[in-house]
Amino acid sequence: MGREQWKKIWVGSAGNMVEWFDWFVYATFAVYFADSFFPEGNETANLMNTMGIFAVGFFMRPVGGWLLGRIGDRRGRKAALTLTVTLMSASAVLIAIAPTYDVAGYGGVAVLMVARLLQGLSVGGEYAASATYLTEASAPERRGFASSFQYVSMTAGQLVGLGLQILLQRNMSEEALHSWGWRIPFVVGALGAGIVFYLRRSMLETEVYVESGAAGQQDRGTLKVLWQHRREAFLVMALTMGGTVAYYTYTTYLTKFLSKSAGMEKSTASLVSFCALFVFMCIQPLAGMLSDRIGRRPLLITFALGSTFLTVPIMTMLGHADTFWPALGLALLALLVITGYTSINACVKAELFPTGIRALGVGLSYAVANALFGGTAEYVALWFKNAGAESGFYWYVAGCGAVSLIVYLTMRETRDIDLNRIAAVKAGEKAPPAGATSVTPAS
């Protein structure tokens, strides 16, 4: 992989890291600010309300997938990536200065809601632009490896957030964290977004986009053209379902689950998540490289089998793991299973669409599935817990994995598809089926 390709991957990944730091930090610090924006009462109910606002951000993601996906297809991947990080910076600032319930009543909730809507808009577009950019910027035989850096950067952002949380927990009192310390990570996120904005202004456009002729298509990035590829769009939603539920269960929800259900101290639960996610981040490129050799489907099928049959026992044992090492071992097992999805899902989705509709096709389809399943995962989990039937959530996650398993077993392999095979799709003309033209198989 050449120097220019590494540069593209680095800049794209750095921005993705900041985006997801801001996105996840809301979830990881929710246990500290949940009571600040609502009247005193049931702690679980307040956390549910706060995570309900978290879920609202997910429902804005389809709008971001459509709007910024359209910009990415019509004005280029660079334009979309620059805009997403600008929106994320603004949302981080809003949360950092949001007034509490004691100061402004439900006015603080309104500020949180606006910030989450901006975050949803931004992240909805970031996924599409980042997945498309990382896939297009790499050599055909290294697409799995290159696109795996999307989840490397996403996880790195979450690790920075968790690391900051652990640092604050060890150096600030519980009272200070609940009072004002939770605002610190949002200030850090806003500053980081400003740095990435500067980097992205000088980033290079992908050769696939420049040379494809997509920029000359009048109807590129439109819903009309996307409708011509509706089968691929529905496929993206279906293959995302199990992966996104499992991912959010074992990442953003894990710390709260260990704290609230297993009875583990918050600081220990955060440390378990940090260590597990660090290992998870490191194995993403290895799995991506493996997919370049054996294909995408074997990894996806392995993930779905694990999610379907291992979720209930893993979650049941995690619910009783009140010490560090057992919890870490179970979390690592779960994240190893999920790697079959996370390491390659970006390139699989990008490989399904032609260049002129790739960002919109990936972004909107993924965002819809993420809003329905990923964004509601924590809320569903807390709903089951509040209803006294927490194990019902375990079966819900397993069921979503089973649906995706059926999809993976029936879908075609995408590893050897030429990204330019249907680059110049004309209005009203349907592209040839994926796989009709292929590059030399990856060695």
Short mmCIF file of C-alpha atoms in Angstrom, two decimals:
data_model
loop_
_atom_site.label_atom_id
_atom_site.label_comp_id
_atom_site.label_asym_id
_atom_site.label_seq_id
_atom_site.Cartn_x
_atom_site.Cartn_y
_atom_site.Cartn_z
CA MET A 1 0.00 0.00 0.00
CA GLY A 2 1.52 3.29 -1.15
CA ARG A 3 2.24 6.40 0.88
CA GLU A 4 -0.65 8.37 -0.62
CA GLN A 5 -3.10 5.58 0.18
CA TRP A 6 -1.90 5.46 3.77
CA LYS A 7 -2.30 9.23 3.98
CA LYS A 8 -5.92 8.98 2.81
CA ILE A 9 -6.65 6.23 5.29
CA TRP A 10 -5.01 8.14 8.15
CA VAL A 11 -6.90 11.39 7.53
CA GLY A 12 -10.20 9.59 7.03
CA SER A 13 -9.67 7.50 10.16
CA ALA A 14 -8.57 10.44 12.33
CA GLY A 15 -11.82 12.24 11.63
CA ASN A 16 -13.82 9.11 12.24
CA MET A 17 -12.11 8.73 15.60
CA VAL A 18 -13.18 12.21 16.72
CA GLU A 19 -16.70 11.71 15.39
CA TRP A 20 -17.15 8.54 17.39
CA PHE A 21 -15.44 9.91 20.49
CA ASP A 22 -18.15 12.56 20.64
CA TRP A 23 -20.88 10.07 19.79
CA PHE A 24 -19.92 7.46 22.37
CA VAL A 25 -18.89 9.85 25.12
CA TYR A 26 -22.55 10.76 25.53
CA ALA A 27 -23.33 7.12 26.29
CA THR A 28 -20.32 6.46 28.53
CA PHE A 29 -20.86 9.57 30.67
CA ALA A 30 -24.66 9.29 30.78
CA VAL A 31 -24.46 7.65 34.21
CA TYR A 32 -23.03 10.94 35.54
CA PHE A 33 -25.27 13.54 33.93
CA ALA A 34 -28.59 11.65 33.67
CA ASP A 35 -29.86 13.14 36.94
CA SER A 36 -28.74 16.65 36.00
CA PHE A 37 -31.39 17.19 33.33
CA PHE A 38 -34.43 15.60 34.95
CA PRO A 39 -36.24 15.96 38.29
CA GLU A 40 -35.04 13.81 41.16
CA GLY A 41 -36.64 10.39 41.14
CA ASN A 42 -36.01 6.86 39.93
CA GLU A 43 -32.37 6.58 38.85
CA THR A 44 -33.08 3.92 36.23
CA ALA A 45 -35.96 5.98 34.82
CA ASN A 46 -33.71 9.05 34.49
CA LEU A 47 -31.09 6.95 32.73
CA MET A 48 -33.79 5.62 30.41
CA ASN A 49 -34.84 9.20 29.59
CA THR A 50 -31.24 10.17 28.87
CA MET A 51 -30.68 7.13 26.68
CA GLY A 52 -33.99 7.87 24.97
CA ILE A 53 -32.41 11.14 23.83
CA PHE A 54 -29.38 9.06 22.77
CA ALA A 55 -31.74 6.96 20.62
CA VAL A 56 -33.26 10.11 19.08
CA GLY A 57 -29.85 10.89 17.62
CA PHE A 58 -29.97 7.57 15.79
CA PHE A 59 -33.26 8.48 14.16
CA MET A 60 -31.59 11.56 12.71
CA ARG A 61 -28.94 9.37 11.13
CA PRO A 62 -31.06 8.42 8.09
CA VAL A 63 -31.41 12.14 7.34
CA GLY A 64 -27.64 12.49 7.67
CA GLY A 65 -27.13 9.39 5.53
CA TRP A 66 -29.33 10.90 2.83
CA LEU A 67 -28.09 14.51 2.97
CA LEU A 68 -24.37 13.90 3.41
CA GLY A 69 -24.44 10.79 1.23
CA ARG A 70 -25.90 12.93 -1.53
CA ILE A 71 -23.18 15.54 -0.96
CA GLY A 72 -20.54 12.80 -1.03
CA ASP A 73 -21.78 11.48 -4.38
CA ARG A 74 -22.35 14.90 -5.97
CA ARG A 75 -19.48 16.98 -4.57
CA GLY A 76 -17.02 14.30 -3.56
CA ARG A 77 -16.07 12.31 -0.47
CA LYS A 78 -13.84 15.12 0.85
CA ALA A 79 -16.71 17.65 0.96
CA ALA A 80 -18.92 15.28 2.93
CA LEU A 81 -16.18 14.32 5.40
CA THR A 82 -15.35 17.97 6.10
CA LEU A 83 -18.98 18.87 6.74
CA THR A 84 -19.60 15.94 9.10
CA VAL A 85 -16.79 16.89 11.46
CA THR A 86 -18.00 20.52 11.50
CA LEU A 87 -21.46 19.43 12.64
CA MET A 88 -20.00 17.15 15.27
CA SER A 89 -17.90 19.96 16.72
CA ALA A 90 -20.98 22.16 17.05
CA SER A 91 -22.93 19.42 18.82
CA ALA A 92 -20.11 18.80 21.32
CA VAL A 93 -20.03 22.49 22.23
CA LEU A 94 -23.80 22.51 22.83
CA ILE A 95 -23.64 19.56 25.23
CA ALA A 96 -20.66 21.08 27.05
CA ILE A 97 -22.63 24.25 27.84
CA ALA A 98 -26.11 22.73 28.28
CA PRO A 99 -27.86 24.09 31.42
CA THR A 100 -29.02 21.60 34.07
CA TYR A 101 -32.61 21.09 35.28
CA ASP A 102 -31.95 23.23 38.37
CA VAL A 103 -30.89 26.15 36.16
CA ALA A 104 -33.27 26.03 33.20
CA GLY A 105 -35.79 23.27 33.88
CA TYR A 106 -36.39 21.24 30.77
CA GLY A 107 -34.48 23.82 28.73
CA GLY A 108 -31.35 21.74 29.23
CA VAL A 109 -33.14 18.72 27.80
CA ALA A 110 -34.02 20.80 24.74
CA VAL A 111 -30.34 21.72 24.26
CA LEU A 112 -29.38 18.05 24.61
CA MET A 113 -32.00 17.13 22.04
CA VAL A 114 -30.71 19.66 19.49
CA ALA A 115 -27.13 18.50 20.07
CA ARG A 116 -28.10 14.85 19.61
CA LEU A 117 -29.96 15.69 16.40
CA LEU A 118 -26.82 17.38 15.07
CA GLN A 119 -24.72 14.40 16.14
CA GLY A 120 -27.11 12.02 14.43
CA LEU A 121 -26.97 14.08 11.25
CA SER A 122 -23.19 14.13 11.37
CA VAL A 123 -22.57 10.49 12.22
CA GLY A 124 -25.15 9.34 9.68
CA GLY A 125 -23.12 11.05 6.99
CA GLU A 126 -19.74 10.18 8.50
CA TYR A 127 -20.32 6.45 8.25
CA ALA A 128 -21.24 6.68 4.58
CA ALA A 129 -18.42 9.02 3.60
CA SER A 130 -15.83 7.19 5.70
CA ALA A 131 -16.81 3.69 4.53
CA THR A 132 -16.81 4.84 0.91
CA TYR A 133 -13.58 6.81 1.22
CA LEU A 134 -11.60 4.07 2.97
CA THR A 135 -12.81 1.42 0.51
CA GLU A 136 -12.11 3.51 -2.59
CA ALA A 137 -8.73 4.74 -1.33
CA SER A 138 -7.25 1.24 -1.11
CA ALA A 139 -5.90 -1.22 -3.66
CA PRO A 140 -8.49 -3.80 -4.81
CA GLU A 141 -6.70 -6.65 -3.06
CA ARG A 142 -6.43 -4.69 0.24
CA ARG A 143 -9.95 -3.27 0.59
CA GLY A 144 -10.84 -5.47 3.56
CA PHE A 145 -7.68 -4.44 5.39
CA ALA A 146 -8.09 -0.72 4.62
CA SER A 147 -11.79 -0.54 5.46
CA SER A 148 -11.17 -2.27 8.79
CA PHE A 149 -9.62 0.99 9.97
CA GLN A 150 -13.10 2.43 10.15
CA TYR A 151 -13.78 0.37 13.26
CA VAL A 152 -10.19 0.81 14.41
CA SER A 153 -10.82 4.56 14.46
CA MET A 154 -14.33 4.20 15.88
CA THR A 155 -13.01 2.03 18.70
CA ALA A 156 -10.04 4.35 19.24
CA GLY A 157 -12.49 7.19 19.75
CA GLN A 158 -14.40 5.16 22.29
CA LEU A 159 -11.16 4.14 24.02
CA VAL A 160 -10.13 7.77 24.36
CA GLY A 161 -13.53 8.48 25.86
CA LEU A 162 -13.27 5.56 28.27
CA GLY A 163 -9.67 6.44 29.10
CA LEU A 164 -10.70 9.98 29.90
CA GLN A 165 -13.54 8.64 32.04
CA ILE A 166 -11.15 6.41 34.01
CA LEU A 167 -8.74 9.33 34.44
CA LEU A 168 -11.49 11.59 35.73
CA GLN A 169 -12.83 8.85 38.01
CA ARG A 170 -9.45 8.44 39.63
CA ASN A 171 -8.76 12.16 40.04
CA MET A 172 -12.18 13.65 40.76
CA SER A 173 -14.74 12.95 43.43
CA GLU A 174 -18.05 11.29 42.53
CA GLU A 175 -19.80 14.52 43.46
CA ALA A 176 -17.62 16.62 41.15
CA LEU A 177 -18.17 14.24 38.24
CA HIS A 178 -21.93 14.41 38.67
CA SER A 179 -21.80 18.17 39.11
CA TRP A 180 -19.55 19.42 36.31
CA GLY A 181 -16.80 16.91 35.48
CA TRP A 182 -18.93 15.18 32.85
CA ARG A 183 -18.67 18.32 30.67
CA ILE A 184 -14.90 17.92 30.19
CA PRO A 185 -14.99 15.21 27.48
CA PHE A 186 -17.36 17.27 25.34
CA VAL A 187 -14.93 20.20 25.43
CA VAL A 188 -12.14 17.80 24.42
CA GLY A 189 -14.30 16.49 21.58
CA ALA A 190 -14.98 19.96 20.23
CA LEU A 191 -11.26 20.79 20.21
CA GLY A 192 -10.41 17.50 18.50
CA ALA A 193 -13.00 18.12 15.81
CA GLY A 194 -11.42 21.49 15.07
CA ILE A 195 -8.04 19.83 14.48
CA VAL A 196 -9.53 17.21 12.17
CA PHE A 197 -11.40 19.88 10.24
CA TYR A 198 -8.04 21.46 9.45
CA LEU A 199 -6.61 18.10 8.33
CA ARG A 200 -9.58 17.24 6.15
CA ARG A 201 -9.46 20.52 4.26
CA SER A 202 -6.22 19.34 2.64
CA MET A 203 -7.16 15.66 2.17
CA LEU A 204 -7.03 14.03 -1.26
CA GLU A 205 -10.08 12.82 -3.17
CA THR A 206 -10.16 9.10 -4.08
CA GLU A 207 -9.00 8.11 -7.54
CA VAL A 208 -12.02 5.86 -7.96
CA TYR A 209 -14.34 8.85 -7.64
CA VAL A 210 -12.21 11.17 -9.76
CA GLU A 211 -11.70 8.68 -12.59
CA SER A 212 -15.13 7.09 -12.57
CA GLY A 213 -16.95 9.89 -14.35
CA ALA A 214 -19.49 9.95 -11.52
CA ALA A 215 -18.95 13.69 -11.07
CA GLY A 216 -20.37 14.24 -14.54
CA GLN A 217 -23.64 12.39 -13.91
CA GLN A 218 -26.54 14.78 -13.41
CA ASP A 219 -28.58 12.36 -11.30
CA ARG A 220 -25.76 11.05 -9.12
CA GLY A 221 -26.55 10.78 -5.43
CA THR A 222 -30.33 10.90 -5.92
CA LEU A 223 -33.08 8.72 -4.52
CA LYS A 224 -34.17 8.02 -8.09
CA VAL A 225 -30.89 6.27 -8.86
CA LEU A 226 -30.85 4.61 -5.44
CA TRP A 227 -34.25 3.09 -6.20
CA GLN A 228 -32.63 1.32 -9.15
CA HIS A 229 -30.41 -0.38 -6.57
CA ARG A 230 -33.12 -1.01 -3.96
CA ARG A 231 -32.19 -4.70 -3.70
CA GLU A 232 -28.68 -3.75 -2.58
CA ALA A 233 -30.12 -1.12 -0.20
CA PHE A 234 -32.39 -3.65 1.51
CA LEU A 235 -29.49 -6.09 1.65
CA VAL A 236 -27.40 -3.52 3.53
CA MET A 237 -30.20 -3.01 6.05
CA ALA A 238 -30.64 -6.73 6.60
CA LEU A 239 -26.95 -7.53 6.99
CA THR A 240 -26.58 -4.57 9.39
CA MET A 241 -29.36 -5.63 11.75
CA GLY A 242 -27.57 -8.30 13.78
CA GLY A 243 -24.19 -6.58 13.70
CA THR A 244 -25.30 -3.21 14.98
CA VAL A 245 -27.37 -4.62 17.87
CA ALA A 246 -24.50 -6.84 19.01
CA TYR A 247 -21.93 -4.06 18.63
CA TYR A 248 -23.79 -1.54 20.77
CA THR A 249 -24.63 -4.21 23.33
CA TYR A 250 -20.98 -5.06 23.97
CA THR A 251 -19.55 -1.55 23.60
CA THR A 252 -21.65 1.40 24.77
CA TYR A 253 -24.00 -0.66 26.96
CA LEU A 254 -21.38 -2.97 28.49
CA THR A 255 -20.13 -0.54 31.15
CA LYS A 256 -23.65 0.26 32.36
CA PHE A 257 -24.62 -3.42 32.27
CA LEU A 258 -21.69 -4.45 34.43
CA SER A 259 -22.37 -1.58 36.82
CA LYS A 260 -26.15 -1.85 37.11
CA SER A 261 -26.78 -5.57 36.60
CA ALA A 262 -23.61 -7.32 37.74
CA GLY A 263 -23.07 -4.94 40.67
CA MET A 264 -19.54 -4.02 39.62
CA GLU A 265 -18.02 -0.70 40.65
CA LYS A 266 -18.25 1.93 37.91
CA SER A 267 -14.48 2.36 37.74
CA THR A 268 -13.89 -1.39 37.41
CA ALA A 269 -16.61 -1.71 34.76
CA SER A 270 -14.99 1.10 32.78
CA LEU A 271 -11.61 -0.61 33.01
CA VAL A 272 -13.10 -3.89 31.71
CA SER A 273 -14.56 -2.06 28.73
CA PHE A 274 -11.32 -0.22 28.06
CA CYS A 275 -9.15 -3.37 28.04
CA ALA A 276 -11.62 -5.38 25.97
CA LEU A 277 -12.03 -2.61 23.41
CA PHE A 278 -8.27 -2.14 23.08
CA VAL A 279 -7.83 -5.79 22.08
CA PHE A 280 -10.90 -5.51 19.83
CA MET A 281 -9.37 -2.51 18.05
CA CYS A 282 -6.07 -4.31 17.45
CA ILE A 283 -7.62 -7.36 15.78
CA GLN A 284 -9.73 -5.45 13.27
CA PRO A 285 -6.98 -5.15 10.60
CA LEU A 286 -6.09 -8.83 11.04
CA ALA A 287 -9.65 -9.86 10.31
CA GLY A 288 -9.77 -7.41 7.38
CA MET A 289 -6.63 -9.01 5.94
CA LEU A 290 -8.17 -12.45 6.38
CA SER A 291 -11.24 -11.36 4.41
CA ASP A 292 -8.97 -10.25 1.55
CA ARG A 293 -7.74 -13.84 1.35
CA ILE A 294 -10.80 -15.98 2.01
CA GLY A 295 -13.66 -13.59 1.24
CA ARG A 296 -16.18 -11.57 3.24
CA ARG A 297 -18.96 -14.17 3.68
CA PRO A 298 -17.00 -16.63 5.87
CA LEU A 299 -16.34 -13.90 8.45
CA LEU A 300 -19.91 -12.62 8.37
CA ILE A 301 -21.33 -16.13 8.78
CA THR A 302 -18.98 -16.86 11.68
CA PHE A 303 -20.13 -13.69 13.43
CA ALA A 304 -23.82 -14.49 12.92
CA LEU A 305 -23.45 -18.05 14.22
CA GLY A 306 -21.66 -16.78 17.30
CA SER A 307 -24.17 -14.01 17.91
CA THR A 308 -27.13 -16.36 17.52
CA PHE A 309 -25.91 -19.17 19.77
CA LEU A 310 -23.50 -17.49 22.23
CA THR A 311 -25.28 -14.25 23.16
CA VAL A 312 -27.60 -15.70 25.81
CA PRO A 313 -24.89 -17.65 27.70
CA ILE A 314 -22.37 -14.79 27.47
CA MET A 315 -24.81 -12.15 28.70
CA THR A 316 -26.09 -14.45 31.45
CA MET A 317 -22.57 -15.03 32.75
CA LEU A 318 -21.68 -11.34 32.39
CA GLY A 319 -24.67 -10.55 34.60
CA HIS A 320 -22.98 -12.49 37.40
CA ALA A 321 -19.39 -11.40 36.68
CA ASP A 322 -18.77 -8.93 39.48
CA THR A 323 -14.94 -9.09 39.31
CA PHE A 324 -12.50 -7.87 36.66
CA TRP A 325 -11.02 -11.02 35.06
CA PRO A 326 -14.17 -13.06 34.43
CA ALA A 327 -15.90 -10.00 32.98
CA LEU A 328 -12.91 -9.21 30.76
CA GLY A 329 -12.72 -12.78 29.43
CA LEU A 330 -16.41 -12.82 28.53
CA ALA A 331 -16.26 -9.36 26.96
CA LEU A 332 -13.27 -10.41 24.83
CA LEU A 333 -15.09 -13.52 23.63
CA ALA A 334 -18.11 -11.45 22.63
CA LEU A 335 -16.02 -8.83 20.82
CA LEU A 336 -14.00 -11.51 19.02
CA VAL A 337 -17.26 -12.85 17.61
CA ILE A 338 -18.41 -9.37 16.58
CA THR A 339 -15.12 -8.75 14.73
CA GLY A 340 -16.43 -10.96 11.93
CA TYR A 341 -18.90 -8.17 11.21
CA THR A 342 -17.15 -4.96 12.26
CA SER A 343 -13.87 -5.53 10.43
CA ILE A 344 -15.42 -5.77 6.98
CA ASN A 345 -18.94 -4.39 7.03
CA ALA A 346 -17.80 -1.06 5.55
CA CYS A 347 -16.24 -2.54 2.44
CA VAL A 348 -19.00 -5.13 1.96
CA LYS A 349 -21.59 -2.37 1.78
CA ALA A 350 -19.47 -0.12 -0.42
CA GLU A 351 -18.78 -3.00 -2.80
CA LEU A 352 -22.50 -3.40 -3.47
CA PHE A 353 -23.04 0.02 -5.11
CA PRO A 354 -21.67 1.92 -8.14
CA THR A 355 -19.52 5.02 -7.57
CA GLY A 356 -22.22 7.58 -8.41
CA ILE A 357 -24.57 6.28 -5.74
CA ARG A 358 -22.15 4.57 -3.33
CA ALA A 359 -22.13 7.12 -0.50
CA LEU A 360 -25.91 7.56 -0.51
CA GLY A 361 -26.55 3.83 -0.93
CA VAL A 362 -24.31 2.91 1.99
CA GLY A 363 -25.24 5.86 4.20
CA LEU A 364 -29.03 5.87 3.99
CA SER A 365 -29.47 2.09 4.09
CA TYR A 366 -27.09 1.63 7.01
CA ALA A 367 -28.50 4.60 8.91
CA VAL A 368 -32.08 3.30 8.69
CA ALA A 369 -31.04 -0.10 10.06
CA ASN A 370 -28.88 1.54 12.72
CA ALA A 371 -31.72 3.80 13.84
CA LEU A 372 -34.13 0.88 14.15
CA PHE A 373 -31.79 -1.56 15.86
CA GLY A 374 -28.47 -0.02 16.98
CA GLY A 375 -29.87 3.21 18.35
CA THR A 376 -32.59 1.48 20.32
CA ALA A 377 -30.42 -1.36 21.71
CA GLU A 378 -29.65 0.31 25.03
CA TYR A 379 -33.18 1.59 25.46
CA VAL A 380 -34.59 -1.88 24.78
CA ALA A 381 -32.09 -3.35 27.26
CA LEU A 382 -33.10 -0.86 29.97
CA TRP A 383 -36.79 -1.44 29.19
CA PHE A 384 -36.40 -5.17 29.78
CA LYS A 385 -34.45 -4.44 32.98
CA ASN A 386 -37.07 -2.01 34.26
CA ALA A 387 -39.77 -4.59 33.52
CA GLY A 388 -37.92 -7.20 35.57
CA ALA A 389 -37.22 -9.44 32.56
CA GLU A 390 -33.65 -8.52 31.67
CA SER A 391 -32.91 -11.89 30.05
CA GLY A 392 -35.46 -11.06 27.37
CA PHE A 393 -32.94 -8.64 25.92
CA TYR A 394 -30.39 -11.43 25.51
CA TRP A 395 -32.83 -13.35 23.32
CA TYR A 396 -33.61 -10.19 21.36
CA VAL A 397 -29.92 -9.75 20.45
CA ALA A 398 -29.65 -13.44 19.50
CA GLY A 399 -32.77 -13.17 17.33
CA CYS A 400 -31.35 -10.22 15.41
CA GLY A 401 -28.18 -12.24 14.81
CA ALA A 402 -30.27 -15.12 13.46
CA VAL A 403 -31.95 -12.84 10.92
CA SER A 404 -28.58 -11.59 9.68
CA LEU A 405 -27.31 -15.18 9.50
CA ILE A 406 -29.98 -15.99 6.93
CA VAL A 407 -28.89 -12.96 4.90
CA TYR A 408 -25.19 -13.88 5.02
CA LEU A 409 -25.92 -17.44 3.92
CA THR A 410 -27.82 -16.27 0.85
CA MET A 411 -25.84 -13.20 -0.24
CA ARG A 412 -23.12 -13.23 -2.90
CA GLU A 413 -19.41 -12.78 -2.26
CA THR A 414 -18.20 -9.20 -2.87
CA ARG A 415 -14.42 -9.46 -2.39
CA ASP A 416 -13.47 -9.57 -6.08
CA ILE A 417 -15.89 -6.94 -7.37
CA ASP A 418 -14.35 -4.11 -9.43
CA LEU A 419 -15.49 -0.80 -7.87
CA ASN A 420 -15.59 0.78 -11.33
CA ARG A 421 -17.71 -1.97 -12.88
CA ILE A 422 -20.85 0.19 -12.77
CA ALA A 423 -19.30 3.59 -12.19
CA ALA A 424 -21.07 5.37 -15.01
CA VAL A 425 -24.68 4.52 -14.30
CA LYS A 426 -26.97 6.56 -16.51
CA ALA A 427 -30.40 7.78 -15.57
CA GLY A 428 -32.95 5.03 -15.99
CA GLU A 429 -30.29 2.41 -16.68
CA LYS A 430 -29.86 -0.37 -14.16
CA ALA A 431 -26.32 -1.47 -13.43
CA PRO A 432 -25.21 -5.01 -14.24
CA PRO A 433 -25.29 -7.43 -11.32
CA ALA A 434 -22.44 -7.30 -8.88
CA GLY A 435 -19.80 -9.83 -9.69
CA ALA A 436 -20.41 -9.71 -13.44
CA THR A 437 -16.98 -8.15 -13.83
CA SER A 438 -14.25 -8.85 -11.36
CA VAL A 439 -10.66 -8.08 -10.70
CA THR A 440 -7.97 -10.67 -10.19
CA PRO A 441 -8.71 -12.48 -6.92
CA ALA A 442 -6.75 -11.23 -3.98
CA SER A 443 -3.71 -13.29 -3.22
#
